[in-house]
Amino acid sequence: MSQPMDISDLPFANLLGIEIVEAKPELVVARLAVRKALCTIPDILHGGAIMSLADTVGAVATVLNLPQGASTTTVESKSNFLAPVPLGDVATASCEPFHRGGRLMVWQTKITRGDGRLCAVVTQSQIVMKPEKKA
């Protein structure tokens, strides 16, 4: 497994407490400890937190695959929520590519909880923005 990635450049991910534990062009894995501030009622991880976790790993995966000087942003995201992640548990996101093209990358992120149960599947599209050429 690769070294954990420093997410200090990702302030929102840092605020949530997302920890990148593996970051390679073909796979990004991250964890999020479920604490009360990230829960809804009854004490389960909020869907927005799950989507933020998936969006973060999809963006990191895209950045690892960008040509030099290019940037990215999410253009579409679809989530299927399959099971709750309870307070005190850890959500683990594993992100793999569907498509890594020159203008668009599509990622699938699977979110599991501590017992291994699949909790969510997120499909996300990231646009590749190449730097403008100066005239």
PDB file of N, CA, C and O in Angstrom, residues 47-126:
ATOM      1  N   GLY A  47     -25.882  11.457   4.287  1.00  0.00           N
ATOM      2  CA  GLY A  47     -25.642  11.209   2.865  1.00  0.00           C
ATOM      3  C   GLY A  47     -24.715  12.228   2.231  1.00  0.00           C
ATOM      4  O   GLY A  47     -23.915  11.897   1.356  1.00  0.00           O
ATOM      5  N   GLY A  48     -24.786  13.470   2.683  1.00  0.00           N
ATOM      6  CA  GLY A  48     -23.896  14.508   2.159  1.00  0.00           C
ATOM      7  C   GLY A  48     -22.444  14.242   2.511  1.00  0.00           C
ATOM      8  O   GLY A  48     -21.536  14.533   1.725  1.00  0.00           O
ATOM      9  N   ALA A  49     -22.210  13.673   3.686  1.00  0.00           N
ATOM     10  CA  ALA A  49     -20.848  13.317   4.077  1.00  0.00           C
ATOM     11  C   ALA A  49     -20.332  12.169   3.216  1.00  0.00           C
ATOM     12  O   ALA A  49     -19.167  12.155   2.804  1.00  0.00           O
ATOM     13  N   ILE A  50     -21.221  11.201   2.931  1.00  0.00           N
ATOM     14  CA  ILE A  50     -20.839  10.091   2.054  1.00  0.00           C
ATOM     15  C   ILE A  50     -20.500  10.623   0.662  1.00  0.00           C
ATOM     16  O   ILE A  50     -19.487  10.238   0.065  1.00  0.00           O
ATOM     17  N   MET A  51     -21.325  11.521   0.140  1.00  0.00           N
ATOM     18  CA  MET A  51     -21.066  12.093  -1.183  1.00  0.00           C
ATOM     19  C   MET A  51     -19.779  12.914  -1.183  1.00  0.00           C
ATOM     20  O   MET A  51     -19.016  12.890  -2.163  1.00  0.00           O
ATOM     21  N   SER A  52     -19.513  13.623  -0.100  1.00  0.00           N
ATOM     22  CA  SER A  52     -18.277  14.406  -0.008  1.00  0.00           C
ATOM     23  C   SER A  52     -17.049  13.504   0.022  1.00  0.00           C
ATOM     24  O   SER A  52     -16.021  13.817  -0.586  1.00  0.00           O
ATOM     25  N   LEU A  53     -17.153  12.389   0.728  1.00  0.00           N
ATOM     26  CA  LEU A  53     -16.064  11.419   0.751  1.00  0.00           C
ATOM     27  C   LEU A  53     -15.807  10.896  -0.661  1.00  0.00           C
ATOM     28  O   LEU A  53     -14.666  10.863  -1.130  1.00  0.00           O
ATOM     29  N   ALA A  54     -16.869  10.505  -1.357  1.00  0.00           N
ATOM     30  CA  ALA A  54     -16.729   9.992  -2.724  1.00  0.00           C
ATOM     31  C   ALA A  54     -16.198  11.064  -3.675  1.00  0.00           C
ATOM     32  O   ALA A  54     -15.331  10.779  -4.516  1.00  0.00           O
ATOM     33  N   ASP A  55     -16.686  12.283  -3.554  1.00  0.00           N
ATOM     34  CA  ASP A  55     -16.226  13.364  -4.421  1.00  0.00           C
ATOM     35  C   ASP A  55     -14.740  13.636  -4.208  1.00  0.00           C
ATOM     36  O   ASP A  55     -13.996  13.877  -5.164  1.00  0.00           O
ATOM     37  N   THR A  56     -14.308  13.554  -2.978  1.00  0.00           N
ATOM     38  CA  THR A  56     -12.897  13.785  -2.666  1.00  0.00           C
ATOM     39  C   THR A  56     -12.011  12.725  -3.313  1.00  0.00           C
ATOM     40  O   THR A  56     -11.021  13.059  -3.969  1.00  0.00           O
ATOM     41  N   VAL A  57     -12.358  11.445  -3.153  1.00  0.00           N
ATOM     42  CA  VAL A  57     -11.499  10.410  -3.730  1.00  0.00           C
ATOM     43  C   VAL A  57     -11.541  10.434  -5.253  1.00  0.00           C
ATOM     44  O   VAL A  57     -10.528  10.183  -5.910  1.00  0.00           O
ATOM     45  N   GLY A  58     -12.694  10.776  -5.835  1.00  0.00           N
ATOM     46  CA  GLY A  58     -12.779  10.904  -7.295  1.00  0.00           C
ATOM     47  C   GLY A  58     -11.923  12.043  -7.816  1.00  0.00           C
ATOM     48  O   GLY A  58     -11.265  11.919  -8.849  1.00  0.00           O
ATOM     49  N   ALA A  59     -11.913  13.153  -7.099  1.00  0.00           N
ATOM     50  CA  ALA A  59     -11.077  14.291  -7.501  1.00  0.00           C
ATOM     51  C   ALA A  59      -9.596  13.956  -7.365  1.00  0.00           C
ATOM     52  O   ALA A  59      -8.796  14.264  -8.258  1.00  0.00           O
ATOM     53  N   VAL A  60      -9.220  13.310  -6.260  1.00  0.00           N
ATOM     54  CA  VAL A  60      -7.820  12.916  -6.071  1.00  0.00           C
ATOM     55  C   VAL A  60      -7.399  11.960  -7.184  1.00  0.00           C
ATOM     56  O   VAL A  60      -6.329  12.105  -7.778  1.00  0.00           O
ATOM     57  N   ALA A  61      -8.257  10.988  -7.505  1.00  0.00           N
ATOM     58  CA  ALA A  61      -7.943  10.040  -8.573  1.00  0.00           C
ATOM     59  C   ALA A  61      -7.747  10.757  -9.905  1.00  0.00           C
ATOM     60  O   ALA A  61      -6.816  10.451 -10.656  1.00  0.00           O
ATOM     61  N   THR A  62      -8.613  11.719 -10.186  1.00  0.00           N
ATOM     62  CA  THR A  62      -8.485  12.469 -11.438  1.00  0.00           C
ATOM     63  C   THR A  62      -7.178  13.245 -11.463  1.00  0.00           C
ATOM     64  O   THR A  62      -6.449  13.210 -12.467  1.00  0.00           O
ATOM     65  N   VAL A  63      -6.857  13.936 -10.381  1.00  0.00           N
ATOM     66  CA  VAL A  63      -5.618  14.724 -10.324  1.00  0.00           C
ATOM     67  C   VAL A  63      -4.406  13.830 -10.571  1.00  0.00           C
ATOM     68  O   VAL A  63      -3.468  14.227 -11.270  1.00  0.00           O
ATOM     69  N   LEU A  64      -4.438  12.616 -10.065  1.00  0.00           N
ATOM     70  CA  LEU A  64      -3.320  11.691 -10.280  1.00  0.00           C
ATOM     71  C   LEU A  64      -3.185  11.261 -11.741  1.00  0.00           C
ATOM     72  O   LEU A  64      -2.160  10.716 -12.133  1.00  0.00           O
ATOM     73  N   ASN A  65      -4.218  11.515 -12.540  1.00  0.00           N
ATOM     74  CA  ASN A  65      -4.225  11.122 -13.945  1.00  0.00           C
ATOM     75  C   ASN A  65      -4.209  12.301 -14.910  1.00  0.00           C
ATOM     76  O   ASN A  65      -4.296  12.102 -16.120  1.00  0.00           O
ATOM     77  N   LEU A  66      -4.123  13.519 -14.399  1.00  0.00           N
ATOM     78  CA  LEU A  66      -4.147  14.709 -15.254  1.00  0.00           C
ATOM     79  C   LEU A  66      -2.837  14.916 -15.996  1.00  0.00           C
ATOM     80  O   LEU A  66      -1.761  14.672 -15.445  1.00  0.00           O
ATOM     81  N   PRO A  67      -2.937  15.436 -17.232  1.00  0.00           N
ATOM     82  CA  PRO A  67      -1.711  15.885 -17.891  1.00  0.00           C
ATOM     83  C   PRO A  67      -1.163  17.114 -17.164  1.00  0.00           C
ATOM     84  O   PRO A  67      -1.906  17.829 -16.477  1.00  0.00           O
ATOM     85  N   GLN A  68       0.122  17.336 -17.300  1.00  0.00           N
ATOM     86  CA  GLN A  68       0.758  18.470 -16.622  1.00  0.00           C
ATOM     87  C   GLN A  68       0.064  19.781 -16.984  1.00  0.00           C
ATOM     88  O   GLN A  68      -0.238  20.046 -18.133  1.00  0.00           O
ATOM     89  N   GLY A  69      -0.213  20.580 -15.961  1.00  0.00           N
ATOM     90  CA  GLY A  69      -0.822  21.898 -16.143  1.00  0.00           C
ATOM     91  C   GLY A  69      -2.339  21.890 -16.193  1.00  0.00           C
ATOM     92  O   GLY A  69      -2.960  22.939 -16.148  1.00  0.00           O
ATOM     93  N   ALA A  70      -2.967  20.720 -16.291  1.00  0.00           N
ATOM     94  CA  ALA A  70      -4.422  20.637 -16.368  1.00  0.00           C
ATOM     95  C   ALA A  70      -5.023  20.668 -14.959  1.00  0.00           C
ATOM     96  O   ALA A  70      -4.351  20.402 -13.967  1.00  0.00           O
ATOM     97  N   SER A  71      -6.307  20.982 -14.891  1.00  0.00           N
ATOM     98  CA  SER A  71      -7.039  20.970 -13.630  1.00  0.00           C
ATOM     99  C   SER A  71      -8.357  20.235 -13.862  1.00  0.00           C
ATOM    100  O   SER A  71      -8.652  19.804 -14.980  1.00  0.00           O
ATOM    101  N   THR A  72      -9.151  20.105 -12.811  1.00  0.00           N
ATOM    102  CA  THR A  72     -10.388  19.340 -12.919  1.00  0.00           C
ATOM    103  C   THR A  72     -11.464  19.899 -12.002  1.00  0.00           C
ATOM    104  O   THR A  72     -11.170  20.623 -11.047  1.00  0.00           O
ATOM    105  N   THR A  73     -12.687  19.534 -12.301  1.00  0.00           N
ATOM    106  CA  THR A  73     -13.809  19.778 -11.408  1.00  0.00           C
ATOM    107  C   THR A  73     -14.871  18.721 -11.696  1.00  0.00           C
ATOM    108  O   THR A  73     -14.937  18.174 -12.795  1.00  0.00           O
ATOM    109  N   THR A  74     -15.681  18.440 -10.689  1.00  0.00           N
ATOM    110  CA  THR A  74     -16.758  17.473 -10.853  1.00  0.00           C
ATOM    111  C   THR A  74     -17.855  18.085 -11.717  1.00  0.00           C
ATOM    112  O   THR A  74     -18.260  19.218 -11.491  1.00  0.00           O
ATOM    113  N   VAL A  75     -18.347  17.325 -12.695  1.00  0.00           N
ATOM    114  CA  VAL A  75     -19.446  17.808 -13.531  1.00  0.00           C
ATOM    115  C   VAL A  75     -20.732  17.007 -13.322  1.00  0.00           C
ATOM    116  O   VAL A  75     -21.809  17.454 -13.711  1.00  0.00           O
ATOM    117  N   GLU A  76     -20.614  15.816 -12.712  1.00  0.00           N
ATOM    118  CA  GLU A  76     -21.810  15.006 -12.451  1.00  0.00           C
ATOM    119  C   GLU A  76     -21.476  13.977 -11.392  1.00  0.00           C
ATOM    120  O   GLU A  76     -20.363  13.468 -11.325  1.00  0.00           O
ATOM    121  N   SER A  77     -22.459  13.679 -10.539  1.00  0.00           N
ATOM    122  CA  SER A  77     -22.267  12.675  -9.500  1.00  0.00           C
ATOM    123  C   SER A  77     -23.612  12.024  -9.204  1.00  0.00           C
ATOM    124  O   SER A  77     -24.628  12.711  -9.075  1.00  0.00           O
ATOM    125  N   LYS A  78     -23.614  10.691  -9.127  1.00  0.00           N
ATOM    126  CA  LYS A  78     -24.831   9.947  -8.820  1.00  0.00           C
ATOM    127  C   LYS A  78     -24.522   8.986  -7.688  1.00  0.00           C
ATOM    128  O   LYS A  78     -23.539   8.250  -7.740  1.00  0.00           O
ATOM    129  N   SER A  79     -25.371   8.988  -6.681  1.00  0.00           N
ATOM    130  CA  SER A  79     -25.152   8.145  -5.502  1.00  0.00           C
ATOM    131  C   SER A  79     -26.314   7.182  -5.301  1.00  0.00           C
ATOM    132  O   SER A  79     -27.471   7.565  -5.426  1.00  0.00           O
ATOM    133  N   ASN A  80     -25.971   5.947  -4.973  1.00  0.00           N
ATOM    134  CA  ASN A  80     -26.946   4.960  -4.513  1.00  0.00           C
ATOM    135  C   ASN A  80     -26.575   4.606  -3.082  1.00  0.00           C
ATOM    136  O   ASN A  80     -25.468   4.131  -2.828  1.00  0.00           O
ATOM    137  N   PHE A  81     -27.497   4.848  -2.153  1.00  0.00           N
ATOM    138  CA  PHE A  81     -27.276   4.547  -0.743  1.00  0.00           C
ATOM    139  C   PHE A  81     -27.912   3.192  -0.442  1.00  0.00           C
ATOM    140  O   PHE A  81     -29.107   2.992  -0.672  1.00  0.00           O
ATOM    141  N   LEU A  82     -27.102   2.261   0.063  1.00  0.00           N
ATOM    142  CA  LEU A  82     -27.550   0.881   0.212  1.00  0.00           C
ATOM    143  C   LEU A  82     -27.705   0.436   1.666  1.00  0.00           C
ATOM    144  O   LEU A  82     -28.502  -0.453   1.951  1.00  0.00           O
ATOM    145  N   ALA A  83     -26.915   1.019   2.563  1.00  0.00           N
ATOM    146  CA  ALA A  83     -26.974   0.653   3.984  1.00  0.00           C
ATOM    147  C   ALA A  83     -26.395   1.801   4.801  1.00  0.00           C
ATOM    148  O   ALA A  83     -25.550   2.550   4.312  1.00  0.00           O
ATOM    149  N   PRO A  84     -26.829   1.941   6.063  1.00  0.00           N
ATOM    150  CA  PRO A  84     -26.311   3.029   6.896  1.00  0.00           C
ATOM    151  C   PRO A  84     -24.913   2.717   7.432  1.00  0.00           C
ATOM    152  O   PRO A  84     -24.518   1.560   7.553  1.00  0.00           O
ATOM    153  N   VAL A  85     -24.195   3.800   7.743  1.00  0.00           N
ATOM    154  CA  VAL A  85     -22.907   3.687   8.444  1.00  0.00           C
ATOM    155  C   VAL A  85     -23.136   4.331   9.809  1.00  0.00           C
ATOM    156  O   VAL A  85     -23.341   5.543   9.900  1.00  0.00           O
ATOM    157  N   PRO A  86     -23.127   3.544  10.883  1.00  0.00           N
ATOM    158  CA  PRO A  86     -23.492   4.076  12.195  1.00  0.00           C
ATOM    159  C   PRO A  86     -22.397   4.905  12.866  1.00  0.00           C
ATOM    160  O   PRO A  86     -21.213   4.771  12.551  1.00  0.00           O
ATOM    161  N   LEU A  87     -22.833   5.736  13.772  1.00  0.00           N
ATOM    162  CA  LEU A  87     -21.935   6.517  14.626  1.00  0.00           C
ATOM    163  C   LEU A  87     -20.896   5.595  15.254  1.00  0.00           C
ATOM    164  O   LEU A  87     -21.227   4.505  15.718  1.00  0.00           O
ATOM    165  N   GLY A  88     -19.642   6.010  15.240  1.00  0.00           N
ATOM    166  CA  GLY A  88     -18.562   5.229  15.828  1.00  0.00           C
ATOM    167  C   GLY A  88     -17.880   4.293  14.843  1.00  0.00           C
ATOM    168  O   GLY A  88     -16.807   3.769  15.127  1.00  0.00           O
ATOM    169  N   ASP A  89     -18.479   4.079  13.680  1.00  0.00           N
ATOM    170  CA  ASP A  89     -17.904   3.205  12.658  1.00  0.00           C
ATOM    171  C   ASP A  89     -16.973   4.033  11.763  1.00  0.00           C
ATOM    172  O   ASP A  89     -16.784   5.239  11.978  1.00  0.00           O
ATOM    173  N   VAL A  90     -16.387   3.389  10.787  1.00  0.00           N
ATOM    174  CA  VAL A  90     -15.526   4.056   9.810  1.00  0.00           C
ATOM    175  C   VAL A  90     -16.032   3.723   8.416  1.00  0.00           C
ATOM    176  O   VAL A  90     -16.257   2.548   8.096  1.00  0.00           O
ATOM    177  N   ALA A  91     -16.237   4.747   7.597  1.00  0.00           N
ATOM    178  CA  ALA A  91     -16.593   4.566   6.188  1.00  0.00           C
ATOM    179  C   ALA A  91     -15.298   4.531   5.380  1.00  0.00           C
ATOM    180  O   ALA A  91     -14.442   5.402   5.548  1.00  0.00           O
ATOM    181  N   THR A  92     -15.168   3.518   4.530  1.00  0.00           N
ATOM    182  CA  THR A  92     -13.989   3.404   3.673  1.00  0.00           C
ATOM    183  C   THR A  92     -14.436   3.523   2.226  1.00  0.00           C
ATOM    184  O   THR A  92     -15.355   2.823   1.790  1.00  0.00           O
ATOM    185  N   ALA A  93     -13.789   4.421   1.494  1.00  0.00           N
ATOM    186  CA  ALA A  93     -14.095   4.659   0.089  1.00  0.00           C
ATOM    187  C   ALA A  93     -12.982   4.095  -0.777  1.00  0.00           C
ATOM    188  O   ALA A  93     -11.807   4.382  -0.533  1.00  0.00           O
ATOM    189  N   SER A  94     -13.359   3.308  -1.784  1.00  0.00           N
ATOM    190  CA  SER A  94     -12.406   2.775  -2.760  1.00  0.00           C
ATOM    191  C   SER A  94     -12.854   3.243  -4.139  1.00  0.00           C
ATOM    192  O   SER A  94     -13.960   2.913  -4.579  1.00  0.00           O
ATOM    193  N   CYS A  95     -12.004   4.010  -4.804  1.00  0.00           N
ATOM    194  CA  CYS A  95     -12.351   4.646  -6.067  1.00  0.00           C
ATOM    195  C   CYS A  95     -11.503   4.075  -7.201  1.00  0.00           C
ATOM    196  O   CYS A  95     -10.274   4.079  -7.123  1.00  0.00           O
ATOM    197  N   GLU A  96     -12.193   3.606  -8.256  1.00  0.00           N
ATOM    198  CA  GLU A  96     -11.521   3.035  -9.416  1.00  0.00           C
ATOM    199  C   GLU A  96     -12.090   3.654 -10.694  1.00  0.00           C
ATOM    200  O   GLU A  96     -13.255   4.071 -10.720  1.00  0.00           O
ATOM    201  N   PRO A  97     -11.303   3.670 -11.774  1.00  0.00           N
ATOM    202  CA  PRO A  97     -11.766   4.308 -13.007  1.00  0.00           C
ATOM    203  C   PRO A  97     -12.751   3.452 -13.804  1.00  0.00           C
ATOM    204  O   PRO A  97     -12.624   2.232 -13.860  1.00  0.00           O
ATOM    205  N   PHE A  98     -13.731   4.124 -14.411  1.00  0.00           N
ATOM    206  CA  PHE A  98     -14.554   3.554 -15.477  1.00  0.00           C
ATOM    207  C   PHE A  98     -13.941   3.964 -16.812  1.00  0.00           C
ATOM    208  O   PHE A  98     -13.906   3.209 -17.754  1.00  0.00           O
ATOM    209  N   HIS A  99     -13.503   5.240 -16.850  1.00  0.00           N
ATOM    210  CA  HIS A  99     -12.989   5.824 -18.095  1.00  0.00           C
ATOM    211  C   HIS A  99     -12.008   6.930 -17.744  1.00  0.00           C
ATOM    212  O   HIS A  99     -12.312   7.789 -16.930  1.00  0.00           O
ATOM    213  N   ARG A 100     -10.836   6.892 -18.366  1.00  0.00           N
ATOM    214  CA  ARG A 100      -9.838   7.951 -18.171  1.00  0.00           C
ATOM    215  C   ARG A 100      -9.499   8.524 -19.535  1.00  0.00           C
ATOM    216  O   ARG A 100      -8.553   8.110 -20.189  1.00  0.00           O
ATOM    217  N   GLY A 101     -10.303   9.480 -19.971  1.00  0.00           N
ATOM    218  CA  GLY A 101     -10.122  10.095 -21.277  1.00  0.00           C
ATOM    219  C   GLY A 101      -9.401  11.425 -21.190  1.00  0.00           C
ATOM    220  O   GLY A 101      -9.092  11.910 -20.096  1.00  0.00           O
ATOM    221  N   GLY A 102      -9.173  12.005 -22.337  1.00  0.00           N
ATOM    222  CA  GLY A 102      -8.471  13.286 -22.406  1.00  0.00           C
ATOM    223  C   GLY A 102      -9.303  14.466 -21.937  1.00  0.00           C
ATOM    224  O   GLY A 102      -8.763  15.471 -21.481  1.00  0.00           O
ATOM    225  N   ARG A 103     -10.638  14.374 -22.073  1.00  0.00           N
ATOM    226  CA  ARG A 103     -11.512  15.483 -21.680  1.00  0.00           C
ATOM    227  C   ARG A 103     -12.425  15.144 -20.499  1.00  0.00           C
ATOM    228  O   ARG A 103     -12.963  16.029 -19.857  1.00  0.00           O
ATOM    229  N   LEU A 104     -12.632  13.858 -20.257  1.00  0.00           N
ATOM    230  CA  LEU A 104     -13.548  13.444 -19.206  1.00  0.00           C
ATOM    231  C   LEU A 104     -13.039  12.157 -18.560  1.00  0.00           C
ATOM    232  O   LEU A 104     -12.564  11.258 -19.252  1.00  0.00           O
ATOM    233  N   MET A 105     -13.129  12.108 -17.240  1.00  0.00           N
ATOM    234  CA  MET A 105     -12.817  10.888 -16.504  1.00  0.00           C
ATOM    235  C   MET A 105     -14.040  10.516 -15.677  1.00  0.00           C
ATOM    236  O   MET A 105     -14.709  11.390 -15.118  1.00  0.00           O
ATOM    237  N   VAL A 106     -14.351   9.225 -15.644  1.00  0.00           N
ATOM    238  CA  VAL A 106     -15.501   8.727 -14.901  1.00  0.00           C
ATOM    239  C   VAL A 106     -14.999   7.701 -13.892  1.00  0.00           C
ATOM    240  O   VAL A 106     -14.246   6.785 -14.248  1.00  0.00           O
ATOM    241  N   TRP A 107     -15.434   7.870 -12.650  1.00  0.00           N
ATOM    242  CA  TRP A 107     -14.958   7.051 -11.528  1.00  0.00           C
ATOM    243  C   TRP A 107     -16.119   6.387 -10.821  1.00  0.00           C
ATOM    244  O   TRP A 107     -17.210   6.953 -10.732  1.00  0.00           O
ATOM    245  N   GLN A 108     -15.855   5.208 -10.275  1.00  0.00           N
ATOM    246  CA  GLN A 108     -16.830   4.545  -9.408  1.00  0.00           C
ATOM    247  C   GLN A 108     -16.204   4.395  -8.028  1.00  0.00           C
ATOM    248  O   GLN A 108     -15.091   3.874  -7.902  1.00  0.00           O
ATOM    249  N   THR A 109     -16.932   4.855  -7.037  1.00  0.00           N
ATOM    250  CA  THR A 109     -16.475   4.749  -5.652  1.00  0.00           C
ATOM    251  C   THR A 109     -17.448   3.864  -4.886  1.00  0.00           C
ATOM    252  O   THR A 109     -18.661   4.090  -4.913  1.00  0.00           O
ATOM    253  N   LYS A 110     -16.893   2.872  -4.209  1.00  0.00           N
ATOM    254  CA  LYS A 110     -17.675   2.011  -3.331  1.00  0.00           C
ATOM    255  C   LYS A 110     -17.344   2.383  -1.894  1.00  0.00           C
ATOM    256  O   LYS A 110     -16.175   2.460  -1.525  1.00  0.00           O
ATOM    257  N   ILE A 111     -18.382   2.620  -1.103  1.00  0.00           N
ATOM    258  CA  ILE A 111     -18.234   2.978   0.304  1.00  0.00           C
ATOM    259  C   ILE A 111     -18.675   1.772   1.132  1.00  0.00           C
ATOM    260  O   ILE A 111     -19.797   1.278   0.967  1.00  0.00           O
ATOM    261  N   THR A 112     -17.789   1.316   2.011  1.00  0.00           N
ATOM    262  CA  THR A 112     -18.116   0.209   2.910  1.00  0.00           C
ATOM    263  C   THR A 112     -17.967   0.673   4.351  1.00  0.00           C
ATOM    264  O   THR A 112     -17.323   1.679   4.631  1.00  0.00           O
ATOM    265  N   ARG A 113     -18.564  -0.084   5.255  1.00  0.00           N
ATOM    266  CA  ARG A 113     -18.409   0.212   6.678  1.00  0.00           C
ATOM    267  C   ARG A 113     -17.484  -0.838   7.296  1.00  0.00           C
ATOM    268  O   ARG A 113     -16.992  -1.727   6.596  1.00  0.00           O
ATOM    269  N   GLY A 114     -17.246  -0.733   8.585  1.00  0.00           N
ATOM    270  CA  GLY A 114     -16.277  -1.580   9.263  1.00  0.00           C
ATOM    271  C   GLY A 114     -16.500  -3.075   9.127  1.00  0.00           C
ATOM    272  O   GLY A 114     -15.545  -3.847   9.085  1.00  0.00           O
ATOM    273  N   ASP A 115     -17.751  -3.490   9.015  1.00  0.00           N
ATOM    274  CA  ASP A 115     -18.032  -4.924   8.876  1.00  0.00           C
ATOM    275  C   ASP A 115     -17.956  -5.401   7.433  1.00  0.00           C
ATOM    276  O   ASP A 115     -18.251  -6.556   7.132  1.00  0.00           O
ATOM    277  N   GLY A 116     -17.547  -4.500   6.520  1.00  0.00           N
ATOM    278  CA  GLY A 116     -17.388  -4.853   5.117  1.00  0.00           C
ATOM    279  C   GLY A 116     -18.628  -4.680   4.264  1.00  0.00           C
ATOM    280  O   GLY A 116     -18.575  -4.835   3.045  1.00  0.00           O
ATOM    281  N   ARG A 117     -19.751  -4.355   4.874  1.00  0.00           N
ATOM    282  CA  ARG A 117     -21.006  -4.197   4.118  1.00  0.00           C
ATOM    283  C   ARG A 117     -20.922  -2.993   3.185  1.00  0.00           C
ATOM    284  O   ARG A 117     -20.484  -1.904   3.574  1.00  0.00           O
ATOM    285  N   LEU A 118     -21.376  -3.187   1.947  1.00  0.00           N
ATOM    286  CA  LEU A 118     -21.427  -2.105   0.966  1.00  0.00           C
ATOM    287  C   LEU A 118     -22.546  -1.142   1.351  1.00  0.00           C
ATOM    288  O   LEU A 118     -23.702  -1.556   1.534  1.00  0.00           O
ATOM    289  N   CYS A 119     -22.194   0.134   1.506  1.00  0.00           N
ATOM    290  CA  CYS A 119     -23.148   1.138   1.967  1.00  0.00           C
ATOM    291  C   CYS A 119     -23.585   2.108   0.885  1.00  0.00           C
ATOM    292  O   CYS A 119     -24.692   2.641   0.931  1.00  0.00           O
ATOM    293  N   ALA A 120     -22.715   2.362  -0.077  1.00  0.00           N
ATOM    294  CA  ALA A 120     -23.049   3.292  -1.147  1.00  0.00           C
ATOM    295  C   ALA A 120     -22.147   3.033  -2.349  1.00  0.00           C
ATOM    296  O   ALA A 120     -21.013   2.561  -2.202  1.00  0.00           O
ATOM    297  N   VAL A 121     -22.696   3.360  -3.520  1.00  0.00           N
ATOM    298  CA  VAL A 121     -21.928   3.337  -4.758  1.00  0.00           C
ATOM    299  C   VAL A 121     -22.142   4.692  -5.422  1.00  0.00           C
ATOM    300  O   VAL A 121     -23.282   5.132  -5.595  1.00  0.00           O
ATOM    301  N   VAL A 122     -21.045   5.353  -5.755  1.00  0.00           N
ATOM    302  CA  VAL A 122     -21.108   6.685  -6.348  1.00  0.00           C
ATOM    303  C   VAL A 122     -20.377   6.653  -7.684  1.00  0.00           C
ATOM    304  O   VAL A 122     -19.241   6.197  -7.766  1.00  0.00           O
ATOM    305  N   THR A 123     -21.048   7.124  -8.735  1.00  0.00           N
ATOM    306  CA  THR A 123     -20.431   7.282 -10.048  1.00  0.00           C
ATOM    307  C   THR A 123     -20.278   8.774 -10.290  1.00  0.00           C
ATOM    308  O   THR A 123     -21.243   9.535 -10.134  1.00  0.00           O
ATOM    309  N   GLN A 124     -19.078   9.170 -10.652  1.00  0.00           N
ATOM    310  CA  GLN A 124     -18.735  10.593 -10.730  1.00  0.00           C
ATOM    311  C   GLN A 124     -17.972  10.879 -12.012  1.00  0.00           C
ATOM    312  O   GLN A 124     -17.084  10.127 -12.394  1.00  0.00           O
ATOM    313  N   SER A 125     -18.324  11.991 -12.657  1.00  0.00           N
ATOM    314  CA  SER A 125     -17.627  12.445 -13.860  1.00  0.00           C
ATOM    315  C   SER A 125     -16.836  13.701 -13.546  1.00  0.00           C
ATOM    316  O   SER A 125     -17.351  14.628 -12.907  1.00  0.00           O
ATOM    317  N   GLN A 126     -15.591  13.716 -13.988  1.00  0.00           N
ATOM    318  CA  GLN A 126     -14.695  14.859 -13.780  1.00  0.00           C
ATOM    319  C   GLN A 126     -14.242  15.377 -15.143  1.00  0.00           C
ATOM    320  O   GLN A 126     -13.748  14.608 -15.967  1.00  0.00           O
TER     321      GLN A 126
END
